PDB file of N, CA and C in Angstrom:
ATOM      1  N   UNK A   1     -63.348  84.072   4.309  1.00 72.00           N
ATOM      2  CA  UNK A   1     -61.976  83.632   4.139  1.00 72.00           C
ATOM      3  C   UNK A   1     -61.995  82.156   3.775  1.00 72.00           C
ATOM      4  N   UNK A   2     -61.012  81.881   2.889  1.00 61.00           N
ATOM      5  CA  UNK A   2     -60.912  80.536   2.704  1.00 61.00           C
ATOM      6  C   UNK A   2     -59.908  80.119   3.088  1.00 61.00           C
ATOM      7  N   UNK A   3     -59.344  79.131   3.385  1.00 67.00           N
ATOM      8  CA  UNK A   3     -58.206  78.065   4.360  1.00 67.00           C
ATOM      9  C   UNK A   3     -57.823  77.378   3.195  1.00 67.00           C
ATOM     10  N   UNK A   4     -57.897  77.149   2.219  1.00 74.00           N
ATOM     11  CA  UNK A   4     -57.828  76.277   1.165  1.00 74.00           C
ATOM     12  C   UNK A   4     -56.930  76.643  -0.381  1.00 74.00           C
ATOM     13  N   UNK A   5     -56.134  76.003  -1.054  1.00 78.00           N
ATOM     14  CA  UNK A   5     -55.825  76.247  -2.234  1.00 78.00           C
ATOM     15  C   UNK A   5     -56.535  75.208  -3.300  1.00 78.00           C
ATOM     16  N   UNK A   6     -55.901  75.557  -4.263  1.00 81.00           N
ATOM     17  CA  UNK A   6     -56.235  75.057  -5.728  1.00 81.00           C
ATOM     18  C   UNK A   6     -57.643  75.202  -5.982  1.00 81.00           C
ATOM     19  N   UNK A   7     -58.512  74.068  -6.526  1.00 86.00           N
ATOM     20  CA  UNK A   7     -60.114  73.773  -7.040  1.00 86.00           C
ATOM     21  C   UNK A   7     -61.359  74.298  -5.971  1.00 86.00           C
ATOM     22  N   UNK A   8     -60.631  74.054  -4.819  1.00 86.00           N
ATOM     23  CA  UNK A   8     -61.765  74.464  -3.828  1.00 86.00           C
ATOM     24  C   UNK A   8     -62.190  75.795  -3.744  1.00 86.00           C
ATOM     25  N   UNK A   9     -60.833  76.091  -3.364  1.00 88.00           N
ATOM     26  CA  UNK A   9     -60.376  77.408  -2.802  1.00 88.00           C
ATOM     27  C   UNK A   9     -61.419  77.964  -4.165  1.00 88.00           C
ATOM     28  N   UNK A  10     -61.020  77.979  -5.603  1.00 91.00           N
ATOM     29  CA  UNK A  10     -61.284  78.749  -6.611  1.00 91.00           C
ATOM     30  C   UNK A  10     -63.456  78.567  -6.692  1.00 91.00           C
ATOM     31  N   UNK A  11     -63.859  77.288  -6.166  1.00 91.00           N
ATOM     32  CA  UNK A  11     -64.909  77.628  -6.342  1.00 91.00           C
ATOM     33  C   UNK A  11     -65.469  78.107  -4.985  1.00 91.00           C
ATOM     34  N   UNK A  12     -65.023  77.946  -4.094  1.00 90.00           N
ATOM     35  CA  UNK A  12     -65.670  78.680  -3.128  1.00 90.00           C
ATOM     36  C   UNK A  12     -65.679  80.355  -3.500  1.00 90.00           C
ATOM     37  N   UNK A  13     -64.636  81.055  -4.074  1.00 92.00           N
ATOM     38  CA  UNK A  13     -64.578  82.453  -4.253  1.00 92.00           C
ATOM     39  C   UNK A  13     -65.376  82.606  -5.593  1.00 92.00           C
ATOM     40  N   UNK A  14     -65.729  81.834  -6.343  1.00 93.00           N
ATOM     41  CA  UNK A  14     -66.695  81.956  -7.401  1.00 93.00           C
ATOM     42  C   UNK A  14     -68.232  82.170  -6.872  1.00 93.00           C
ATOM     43  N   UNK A  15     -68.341  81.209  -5.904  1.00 93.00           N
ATOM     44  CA  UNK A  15     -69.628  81.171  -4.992  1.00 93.00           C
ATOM     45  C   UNK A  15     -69.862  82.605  -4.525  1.00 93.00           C
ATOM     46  N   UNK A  16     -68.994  82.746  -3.705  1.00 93.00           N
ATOM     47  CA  UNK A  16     -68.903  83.921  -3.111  1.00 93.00           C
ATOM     48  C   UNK A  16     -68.983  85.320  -3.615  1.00 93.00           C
ATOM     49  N   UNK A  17     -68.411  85.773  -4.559  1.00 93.00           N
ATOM     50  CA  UNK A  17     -68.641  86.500  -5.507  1.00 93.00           C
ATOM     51  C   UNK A  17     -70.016  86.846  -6.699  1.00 93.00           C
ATOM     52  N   UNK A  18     -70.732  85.682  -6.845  1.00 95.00           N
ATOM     53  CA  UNK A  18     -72.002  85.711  -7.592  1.00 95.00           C
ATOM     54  C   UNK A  18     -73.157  86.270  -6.205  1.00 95.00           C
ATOM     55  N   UNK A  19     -72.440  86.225  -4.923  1.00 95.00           N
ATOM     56  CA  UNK A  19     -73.378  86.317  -3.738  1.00 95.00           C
ATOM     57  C   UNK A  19     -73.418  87.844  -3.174  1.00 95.00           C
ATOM     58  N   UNK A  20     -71.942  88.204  -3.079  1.00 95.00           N
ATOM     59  CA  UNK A  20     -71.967  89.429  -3.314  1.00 95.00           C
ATOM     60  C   UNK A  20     -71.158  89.385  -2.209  1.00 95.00           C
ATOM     61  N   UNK A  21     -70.162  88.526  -1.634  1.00 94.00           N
ATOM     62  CA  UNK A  21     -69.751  88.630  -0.317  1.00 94.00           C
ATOM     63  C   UNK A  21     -68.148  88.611  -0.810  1.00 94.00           C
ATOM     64  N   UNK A  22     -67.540  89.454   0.204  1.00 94.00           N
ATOM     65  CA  UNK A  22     -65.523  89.611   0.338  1.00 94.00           C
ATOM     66  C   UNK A  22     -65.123  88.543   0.289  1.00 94.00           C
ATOM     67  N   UNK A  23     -64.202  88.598  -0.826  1.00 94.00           N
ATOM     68  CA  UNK A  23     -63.294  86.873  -0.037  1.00 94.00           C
ATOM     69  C   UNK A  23     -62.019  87.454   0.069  1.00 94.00           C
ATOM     70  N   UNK A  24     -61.400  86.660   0.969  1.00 95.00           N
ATOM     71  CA  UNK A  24     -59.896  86.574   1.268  1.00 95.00           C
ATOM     72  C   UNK A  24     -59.632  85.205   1.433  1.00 95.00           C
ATOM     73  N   UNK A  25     -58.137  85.353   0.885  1.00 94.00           N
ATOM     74  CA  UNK A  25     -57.396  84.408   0.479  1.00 94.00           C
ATOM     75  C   UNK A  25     -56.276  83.739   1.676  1.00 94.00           C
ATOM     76  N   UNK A  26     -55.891  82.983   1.999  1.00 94.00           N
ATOM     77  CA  UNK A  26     -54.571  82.530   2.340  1.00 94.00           C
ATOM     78  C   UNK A  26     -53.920  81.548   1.600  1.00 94.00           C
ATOM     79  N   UNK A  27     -52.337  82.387   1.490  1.00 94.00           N
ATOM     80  CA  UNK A  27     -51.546  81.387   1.149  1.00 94.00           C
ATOM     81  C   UNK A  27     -50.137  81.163   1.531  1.00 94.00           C
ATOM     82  N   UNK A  28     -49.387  80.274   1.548  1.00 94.00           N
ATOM     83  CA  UNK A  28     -48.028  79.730   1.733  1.00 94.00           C
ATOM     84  C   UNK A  28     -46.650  80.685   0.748  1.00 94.00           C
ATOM     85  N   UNK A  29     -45.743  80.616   1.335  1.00 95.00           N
ATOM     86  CA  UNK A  29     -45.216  81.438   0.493  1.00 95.00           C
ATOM     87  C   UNK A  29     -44.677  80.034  -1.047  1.00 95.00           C
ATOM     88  N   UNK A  30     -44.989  79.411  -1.201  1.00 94.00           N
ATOM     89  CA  UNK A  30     -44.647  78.161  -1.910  1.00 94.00           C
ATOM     90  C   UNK A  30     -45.622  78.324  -2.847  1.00 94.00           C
ATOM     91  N   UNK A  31     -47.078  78.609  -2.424  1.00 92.00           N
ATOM     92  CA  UNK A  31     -47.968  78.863  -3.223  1.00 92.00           C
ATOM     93  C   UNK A  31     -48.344  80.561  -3.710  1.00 92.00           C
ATOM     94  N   UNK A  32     -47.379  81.211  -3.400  1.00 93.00           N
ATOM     95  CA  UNK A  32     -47.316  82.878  -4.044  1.00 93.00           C
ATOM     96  C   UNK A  32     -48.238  82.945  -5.129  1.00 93.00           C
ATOM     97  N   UNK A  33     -47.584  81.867  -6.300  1.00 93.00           N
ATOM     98  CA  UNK A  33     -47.995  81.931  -7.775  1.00 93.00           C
ATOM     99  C   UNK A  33     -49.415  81.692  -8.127  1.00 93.00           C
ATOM    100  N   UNK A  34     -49.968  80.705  -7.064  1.00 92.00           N
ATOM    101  CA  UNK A  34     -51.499  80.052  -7.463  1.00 92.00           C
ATOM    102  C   UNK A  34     -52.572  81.074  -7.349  1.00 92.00           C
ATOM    103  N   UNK A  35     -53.627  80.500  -8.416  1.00 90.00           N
ATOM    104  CA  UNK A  35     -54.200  81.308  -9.026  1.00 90.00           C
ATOM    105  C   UNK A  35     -55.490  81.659  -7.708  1.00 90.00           C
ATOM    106  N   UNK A  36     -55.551  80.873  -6.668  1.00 90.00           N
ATOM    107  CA  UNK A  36     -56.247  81.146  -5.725  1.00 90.00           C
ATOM    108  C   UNK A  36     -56.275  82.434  -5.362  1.00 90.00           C
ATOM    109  N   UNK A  37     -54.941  82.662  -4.903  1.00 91.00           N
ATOM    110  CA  UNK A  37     -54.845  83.786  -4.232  1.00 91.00           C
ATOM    111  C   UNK A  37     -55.077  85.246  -4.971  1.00 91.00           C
ATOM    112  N   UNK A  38     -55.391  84.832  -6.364  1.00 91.00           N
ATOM    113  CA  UNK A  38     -55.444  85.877  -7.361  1.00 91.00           C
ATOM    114  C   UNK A  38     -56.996  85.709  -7.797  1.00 91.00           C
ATOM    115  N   UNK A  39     -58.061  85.100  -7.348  1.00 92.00           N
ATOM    116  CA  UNK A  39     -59.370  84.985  -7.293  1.00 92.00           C
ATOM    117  C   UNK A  39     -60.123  85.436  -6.181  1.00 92.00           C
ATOM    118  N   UNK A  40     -59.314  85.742  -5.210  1.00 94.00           N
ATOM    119  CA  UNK A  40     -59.904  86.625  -3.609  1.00 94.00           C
ATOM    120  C   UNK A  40     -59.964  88.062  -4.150  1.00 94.00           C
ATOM    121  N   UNK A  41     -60.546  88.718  -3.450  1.00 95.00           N
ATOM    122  CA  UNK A  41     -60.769  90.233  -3.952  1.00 95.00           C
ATOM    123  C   UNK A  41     -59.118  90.614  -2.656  1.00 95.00           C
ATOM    124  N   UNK A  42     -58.836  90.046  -1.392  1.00 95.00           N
ATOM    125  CA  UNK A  42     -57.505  89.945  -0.898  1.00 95.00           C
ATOM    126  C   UNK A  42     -57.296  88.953  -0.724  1.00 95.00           C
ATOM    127  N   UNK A  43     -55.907  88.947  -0.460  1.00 95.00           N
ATOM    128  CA  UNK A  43     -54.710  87.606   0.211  1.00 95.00           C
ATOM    129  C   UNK A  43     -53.775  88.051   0.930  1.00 95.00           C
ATOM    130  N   UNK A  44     -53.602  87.032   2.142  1.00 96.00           N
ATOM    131  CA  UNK A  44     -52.179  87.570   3.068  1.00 96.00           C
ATOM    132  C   UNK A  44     -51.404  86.119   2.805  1.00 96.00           C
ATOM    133  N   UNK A  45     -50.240  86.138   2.966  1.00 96.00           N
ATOM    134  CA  UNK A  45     -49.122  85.091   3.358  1.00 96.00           C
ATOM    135  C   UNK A  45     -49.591  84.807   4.660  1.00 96.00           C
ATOM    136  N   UNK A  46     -49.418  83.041   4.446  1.00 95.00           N
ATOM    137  CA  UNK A  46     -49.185  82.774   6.299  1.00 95.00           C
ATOM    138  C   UNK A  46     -47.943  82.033   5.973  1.00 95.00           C
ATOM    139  N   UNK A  47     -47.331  81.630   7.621  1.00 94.00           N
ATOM    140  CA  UNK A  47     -45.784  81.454   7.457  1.00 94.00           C
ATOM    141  C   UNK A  47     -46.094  80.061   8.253  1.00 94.00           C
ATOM    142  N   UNK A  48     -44.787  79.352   7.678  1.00 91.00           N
ATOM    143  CA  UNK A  48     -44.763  78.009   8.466  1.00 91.00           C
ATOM    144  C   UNK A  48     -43.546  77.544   7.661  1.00 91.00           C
ATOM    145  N   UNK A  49     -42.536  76.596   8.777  1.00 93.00           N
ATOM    146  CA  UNK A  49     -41.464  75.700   7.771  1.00 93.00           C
ATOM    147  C   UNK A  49     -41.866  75.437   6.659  1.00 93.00           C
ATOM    148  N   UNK A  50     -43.093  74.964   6.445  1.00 93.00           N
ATOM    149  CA  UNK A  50     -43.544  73.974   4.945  1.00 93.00           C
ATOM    150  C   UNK A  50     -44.710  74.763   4.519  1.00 93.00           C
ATOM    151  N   UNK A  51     -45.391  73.978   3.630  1.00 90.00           N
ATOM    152  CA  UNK A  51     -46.839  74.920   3.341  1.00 90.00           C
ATOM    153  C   UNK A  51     -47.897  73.849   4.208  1.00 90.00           C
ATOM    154  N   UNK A  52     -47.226  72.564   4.493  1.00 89.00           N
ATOM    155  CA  UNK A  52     -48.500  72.184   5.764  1.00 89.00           C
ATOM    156  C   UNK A  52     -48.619  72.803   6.613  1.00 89.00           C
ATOM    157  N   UNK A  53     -47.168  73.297   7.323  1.00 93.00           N
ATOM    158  CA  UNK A  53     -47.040  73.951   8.706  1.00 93.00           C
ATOM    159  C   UNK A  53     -48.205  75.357   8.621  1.00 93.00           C
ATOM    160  N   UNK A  54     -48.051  75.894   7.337  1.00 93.00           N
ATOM    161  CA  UNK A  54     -48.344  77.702   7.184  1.00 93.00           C
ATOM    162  C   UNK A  54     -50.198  77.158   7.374  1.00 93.00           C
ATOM    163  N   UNK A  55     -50.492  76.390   6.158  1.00 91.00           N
ATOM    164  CA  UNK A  55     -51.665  76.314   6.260  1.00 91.00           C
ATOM    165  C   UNK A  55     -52.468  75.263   7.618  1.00 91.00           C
ATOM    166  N   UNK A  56     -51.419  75.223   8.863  1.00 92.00           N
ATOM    167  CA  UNK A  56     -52.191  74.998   9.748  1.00 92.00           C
ATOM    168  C   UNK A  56     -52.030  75.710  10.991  1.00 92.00           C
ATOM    169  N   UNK A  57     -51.432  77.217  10.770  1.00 95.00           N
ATOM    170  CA  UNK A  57     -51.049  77.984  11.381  1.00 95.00           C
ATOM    171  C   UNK A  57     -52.357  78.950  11.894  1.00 95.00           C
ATOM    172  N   UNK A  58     -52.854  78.074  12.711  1.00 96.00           N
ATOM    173  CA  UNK A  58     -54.056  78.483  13.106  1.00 96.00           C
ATOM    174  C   UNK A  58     -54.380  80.101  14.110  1.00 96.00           C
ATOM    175  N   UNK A  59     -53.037  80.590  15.218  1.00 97.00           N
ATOM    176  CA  UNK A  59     -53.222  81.397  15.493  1.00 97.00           C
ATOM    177  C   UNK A  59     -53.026  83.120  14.379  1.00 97.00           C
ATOM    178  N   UNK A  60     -52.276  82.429  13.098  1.00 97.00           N
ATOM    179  CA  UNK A  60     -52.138  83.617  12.389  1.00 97.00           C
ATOM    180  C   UNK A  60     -53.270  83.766  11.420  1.00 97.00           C
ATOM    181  N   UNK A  61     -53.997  82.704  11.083  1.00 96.00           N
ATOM    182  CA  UNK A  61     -55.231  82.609  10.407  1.00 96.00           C
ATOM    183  C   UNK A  61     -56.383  83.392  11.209  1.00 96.00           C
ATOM    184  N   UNK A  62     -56.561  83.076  11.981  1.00 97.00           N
ATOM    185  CA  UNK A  62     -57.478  83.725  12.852  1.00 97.00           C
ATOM    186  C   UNK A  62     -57.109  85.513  12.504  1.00 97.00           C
ATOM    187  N   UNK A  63     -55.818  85.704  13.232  1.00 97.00           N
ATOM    188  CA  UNK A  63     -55.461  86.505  13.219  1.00 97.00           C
ATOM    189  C   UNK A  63     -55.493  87.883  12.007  1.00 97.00           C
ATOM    190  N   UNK A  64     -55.473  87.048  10.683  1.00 97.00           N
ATOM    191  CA  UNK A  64     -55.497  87.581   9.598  1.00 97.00           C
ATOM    192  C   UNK A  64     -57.514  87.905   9.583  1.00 97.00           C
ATOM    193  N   UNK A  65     -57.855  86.903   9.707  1.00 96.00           N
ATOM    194  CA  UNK A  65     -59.283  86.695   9.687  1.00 96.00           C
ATOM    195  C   UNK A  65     -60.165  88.257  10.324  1.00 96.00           C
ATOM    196  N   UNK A  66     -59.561  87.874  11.068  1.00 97.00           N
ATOM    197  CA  UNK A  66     -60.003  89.626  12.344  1.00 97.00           C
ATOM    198  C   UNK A  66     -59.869  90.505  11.919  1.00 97.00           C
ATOM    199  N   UNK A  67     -58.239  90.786  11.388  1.00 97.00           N
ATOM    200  CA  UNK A  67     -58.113  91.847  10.757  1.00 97.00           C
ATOM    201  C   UNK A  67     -58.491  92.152   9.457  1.00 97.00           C
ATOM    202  N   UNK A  68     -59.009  91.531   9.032  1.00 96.00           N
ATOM    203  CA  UNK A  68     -60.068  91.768   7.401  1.00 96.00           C
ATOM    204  C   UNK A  68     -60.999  91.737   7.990  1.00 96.00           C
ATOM    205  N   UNK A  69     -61.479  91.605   9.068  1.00 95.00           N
ATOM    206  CA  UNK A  69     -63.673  91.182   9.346  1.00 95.00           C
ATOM    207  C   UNK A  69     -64.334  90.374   8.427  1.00 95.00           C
ATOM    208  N   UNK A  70     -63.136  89.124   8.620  1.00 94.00           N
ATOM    209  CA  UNK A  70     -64.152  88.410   8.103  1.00 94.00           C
ATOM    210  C   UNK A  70     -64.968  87.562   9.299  1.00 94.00           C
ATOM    211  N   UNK A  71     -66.517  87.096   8.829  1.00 92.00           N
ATOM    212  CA  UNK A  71     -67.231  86.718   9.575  1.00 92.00           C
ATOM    213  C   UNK A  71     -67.190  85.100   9.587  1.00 92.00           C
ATOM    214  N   UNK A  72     -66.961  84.525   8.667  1.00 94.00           N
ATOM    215  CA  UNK A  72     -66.773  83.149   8.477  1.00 94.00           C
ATOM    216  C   UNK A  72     -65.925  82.534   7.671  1.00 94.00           C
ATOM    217  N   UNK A  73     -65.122  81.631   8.184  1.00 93.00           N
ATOM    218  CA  UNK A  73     -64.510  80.627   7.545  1.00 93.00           C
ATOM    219  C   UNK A  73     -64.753  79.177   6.839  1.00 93.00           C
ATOM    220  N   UNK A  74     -63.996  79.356   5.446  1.00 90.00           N
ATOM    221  CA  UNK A  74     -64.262  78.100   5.113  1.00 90.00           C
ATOM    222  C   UNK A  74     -63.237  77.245   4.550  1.00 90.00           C
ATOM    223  N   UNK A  75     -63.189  75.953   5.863  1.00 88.00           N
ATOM    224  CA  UNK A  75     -61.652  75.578   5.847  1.00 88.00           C
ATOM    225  C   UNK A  75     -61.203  74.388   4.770  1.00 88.00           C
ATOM    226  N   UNK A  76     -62.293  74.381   3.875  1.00 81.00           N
ATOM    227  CA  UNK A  76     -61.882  73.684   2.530  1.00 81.00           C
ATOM    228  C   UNK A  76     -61.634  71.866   3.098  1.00 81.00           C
ATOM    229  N   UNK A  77     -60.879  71.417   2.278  1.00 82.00           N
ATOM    230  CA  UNK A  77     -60.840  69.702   2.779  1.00 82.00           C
ATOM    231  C   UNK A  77     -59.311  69.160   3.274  1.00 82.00           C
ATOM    232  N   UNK A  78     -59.763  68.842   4.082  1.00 78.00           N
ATOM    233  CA  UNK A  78     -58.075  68.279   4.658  1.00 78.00           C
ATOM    234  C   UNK A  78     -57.352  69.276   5.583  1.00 78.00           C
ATOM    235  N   UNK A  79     -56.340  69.112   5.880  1.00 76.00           N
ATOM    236  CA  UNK A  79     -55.419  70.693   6.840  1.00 76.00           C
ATOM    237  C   UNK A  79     -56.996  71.059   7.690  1.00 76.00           C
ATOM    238  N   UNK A  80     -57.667  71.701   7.834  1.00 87.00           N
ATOM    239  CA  UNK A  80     -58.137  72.705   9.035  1.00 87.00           C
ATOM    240  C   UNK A  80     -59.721  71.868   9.248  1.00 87.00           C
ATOM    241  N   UNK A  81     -60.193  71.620   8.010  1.00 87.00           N
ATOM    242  CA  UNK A  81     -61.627  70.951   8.334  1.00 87.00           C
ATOM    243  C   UNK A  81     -61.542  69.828   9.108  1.00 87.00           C
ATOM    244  N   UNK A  82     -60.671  69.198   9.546  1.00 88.00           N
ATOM    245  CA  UNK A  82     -61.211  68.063  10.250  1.00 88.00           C
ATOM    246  C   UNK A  82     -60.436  68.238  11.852  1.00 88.00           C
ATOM    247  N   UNK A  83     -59.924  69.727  12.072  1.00 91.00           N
ATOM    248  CA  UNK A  83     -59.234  69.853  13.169  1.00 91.00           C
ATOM    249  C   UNK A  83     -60.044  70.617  14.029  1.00 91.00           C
ATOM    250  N   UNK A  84     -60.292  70.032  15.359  1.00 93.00           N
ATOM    251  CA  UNK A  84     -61.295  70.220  16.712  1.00 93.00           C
ATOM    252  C   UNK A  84     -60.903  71.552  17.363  1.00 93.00           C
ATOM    253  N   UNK A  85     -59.673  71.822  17.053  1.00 95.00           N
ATOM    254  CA  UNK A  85     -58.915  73.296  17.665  1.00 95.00           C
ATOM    255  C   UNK A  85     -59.079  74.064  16.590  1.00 95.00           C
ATOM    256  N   UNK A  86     -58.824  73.998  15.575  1.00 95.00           N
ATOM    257  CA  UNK A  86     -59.279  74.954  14.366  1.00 95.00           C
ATOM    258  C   UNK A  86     -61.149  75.602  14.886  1.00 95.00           C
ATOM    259  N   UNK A  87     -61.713  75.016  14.531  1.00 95.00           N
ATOM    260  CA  UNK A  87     -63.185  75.137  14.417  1.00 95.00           C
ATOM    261  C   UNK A  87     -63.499  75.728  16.208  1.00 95.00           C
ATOM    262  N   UNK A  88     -63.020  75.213  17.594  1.00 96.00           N
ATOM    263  CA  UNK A  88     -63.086  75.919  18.642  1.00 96.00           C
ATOM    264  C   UNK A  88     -62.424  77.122  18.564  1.00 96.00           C
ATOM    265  N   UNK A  89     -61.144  77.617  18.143  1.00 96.00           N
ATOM    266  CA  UNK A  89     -60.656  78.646  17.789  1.00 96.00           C
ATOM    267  C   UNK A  89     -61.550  79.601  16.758  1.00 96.00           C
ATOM    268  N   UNK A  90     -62.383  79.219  16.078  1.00 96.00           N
ATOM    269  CA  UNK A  90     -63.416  80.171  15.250  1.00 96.00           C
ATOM    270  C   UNK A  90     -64.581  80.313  16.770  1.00 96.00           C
ATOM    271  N   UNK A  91     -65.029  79.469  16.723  1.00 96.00           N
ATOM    272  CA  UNK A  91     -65.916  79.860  17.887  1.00 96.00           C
ATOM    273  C   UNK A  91     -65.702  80.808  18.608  1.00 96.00           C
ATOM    274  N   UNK A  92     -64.760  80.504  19.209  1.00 97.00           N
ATOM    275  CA  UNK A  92     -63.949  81.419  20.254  1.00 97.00           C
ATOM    276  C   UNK A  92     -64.373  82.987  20.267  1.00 97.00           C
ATOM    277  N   UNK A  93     -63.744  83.289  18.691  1.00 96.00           N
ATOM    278  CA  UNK A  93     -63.862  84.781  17.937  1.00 96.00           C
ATOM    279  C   UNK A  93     -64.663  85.075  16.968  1.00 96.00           C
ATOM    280  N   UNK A  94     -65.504  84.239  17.297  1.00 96.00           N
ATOM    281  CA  UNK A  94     -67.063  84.798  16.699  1.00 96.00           C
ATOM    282  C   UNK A  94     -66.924  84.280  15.422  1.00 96.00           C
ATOM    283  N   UNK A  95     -66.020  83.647  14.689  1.00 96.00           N
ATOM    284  CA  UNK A  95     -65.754  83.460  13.106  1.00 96.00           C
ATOM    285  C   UNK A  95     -66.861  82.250  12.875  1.00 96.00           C
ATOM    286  N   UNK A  96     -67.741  82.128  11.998  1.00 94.00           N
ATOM    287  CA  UNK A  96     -68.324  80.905  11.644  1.00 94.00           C
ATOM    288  C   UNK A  96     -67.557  80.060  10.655  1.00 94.00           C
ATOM    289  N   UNK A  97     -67.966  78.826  11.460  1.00 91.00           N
ATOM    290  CA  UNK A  97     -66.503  78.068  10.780  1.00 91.00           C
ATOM    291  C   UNK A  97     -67.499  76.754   9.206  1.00 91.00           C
TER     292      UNK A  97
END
């Protein structure tokens, strides 16, 4: 799973794909249109007032995370990578962060 939109987001699922591994997507409903979410093999909406709020909506991320099996996260730059509860919350549930 990736945590991330735009450039990142798109090469991490490029990575991922030459490797042979699932990606899933999250996105904001603000970001519906971006092409991220259309480079995951899936994508769910996360919800939040804003698209900061959604993309730091850490118990529904997880949440989404589980329910696809995914095994690891990658929380791209800014919003989730530099947050101490994000990355203990992967721990938590086995997700490699």
């Amino acid at each position: 799973m990736c945590c991330n939109r735009g450039e990142i987001a798109i090469r991490v699922f490029r990575a991922a794909t030459e490797l042979h591994i699932k990606t899933v997507a999250v996105y904001s409903f603000e970001d519906r249109l971006q092409i991220h979410r259309y480079k995951a093999d899936e994508s769910y909406m996360i919800t939040g007032k804003s698209p900061v709020q959604a993309y730091l909506n850490i118990p529904e991320i997880i949440r989404i995370a589980k329910e696809t099996n995914c095994d690891a996260i990658h929380p791209g730059y800014g919003f989730l990578s530099e947050n101490a509860e994000f990355a203990e919350a992967c721990s938590k549930e086995g997700i490699i962060f």
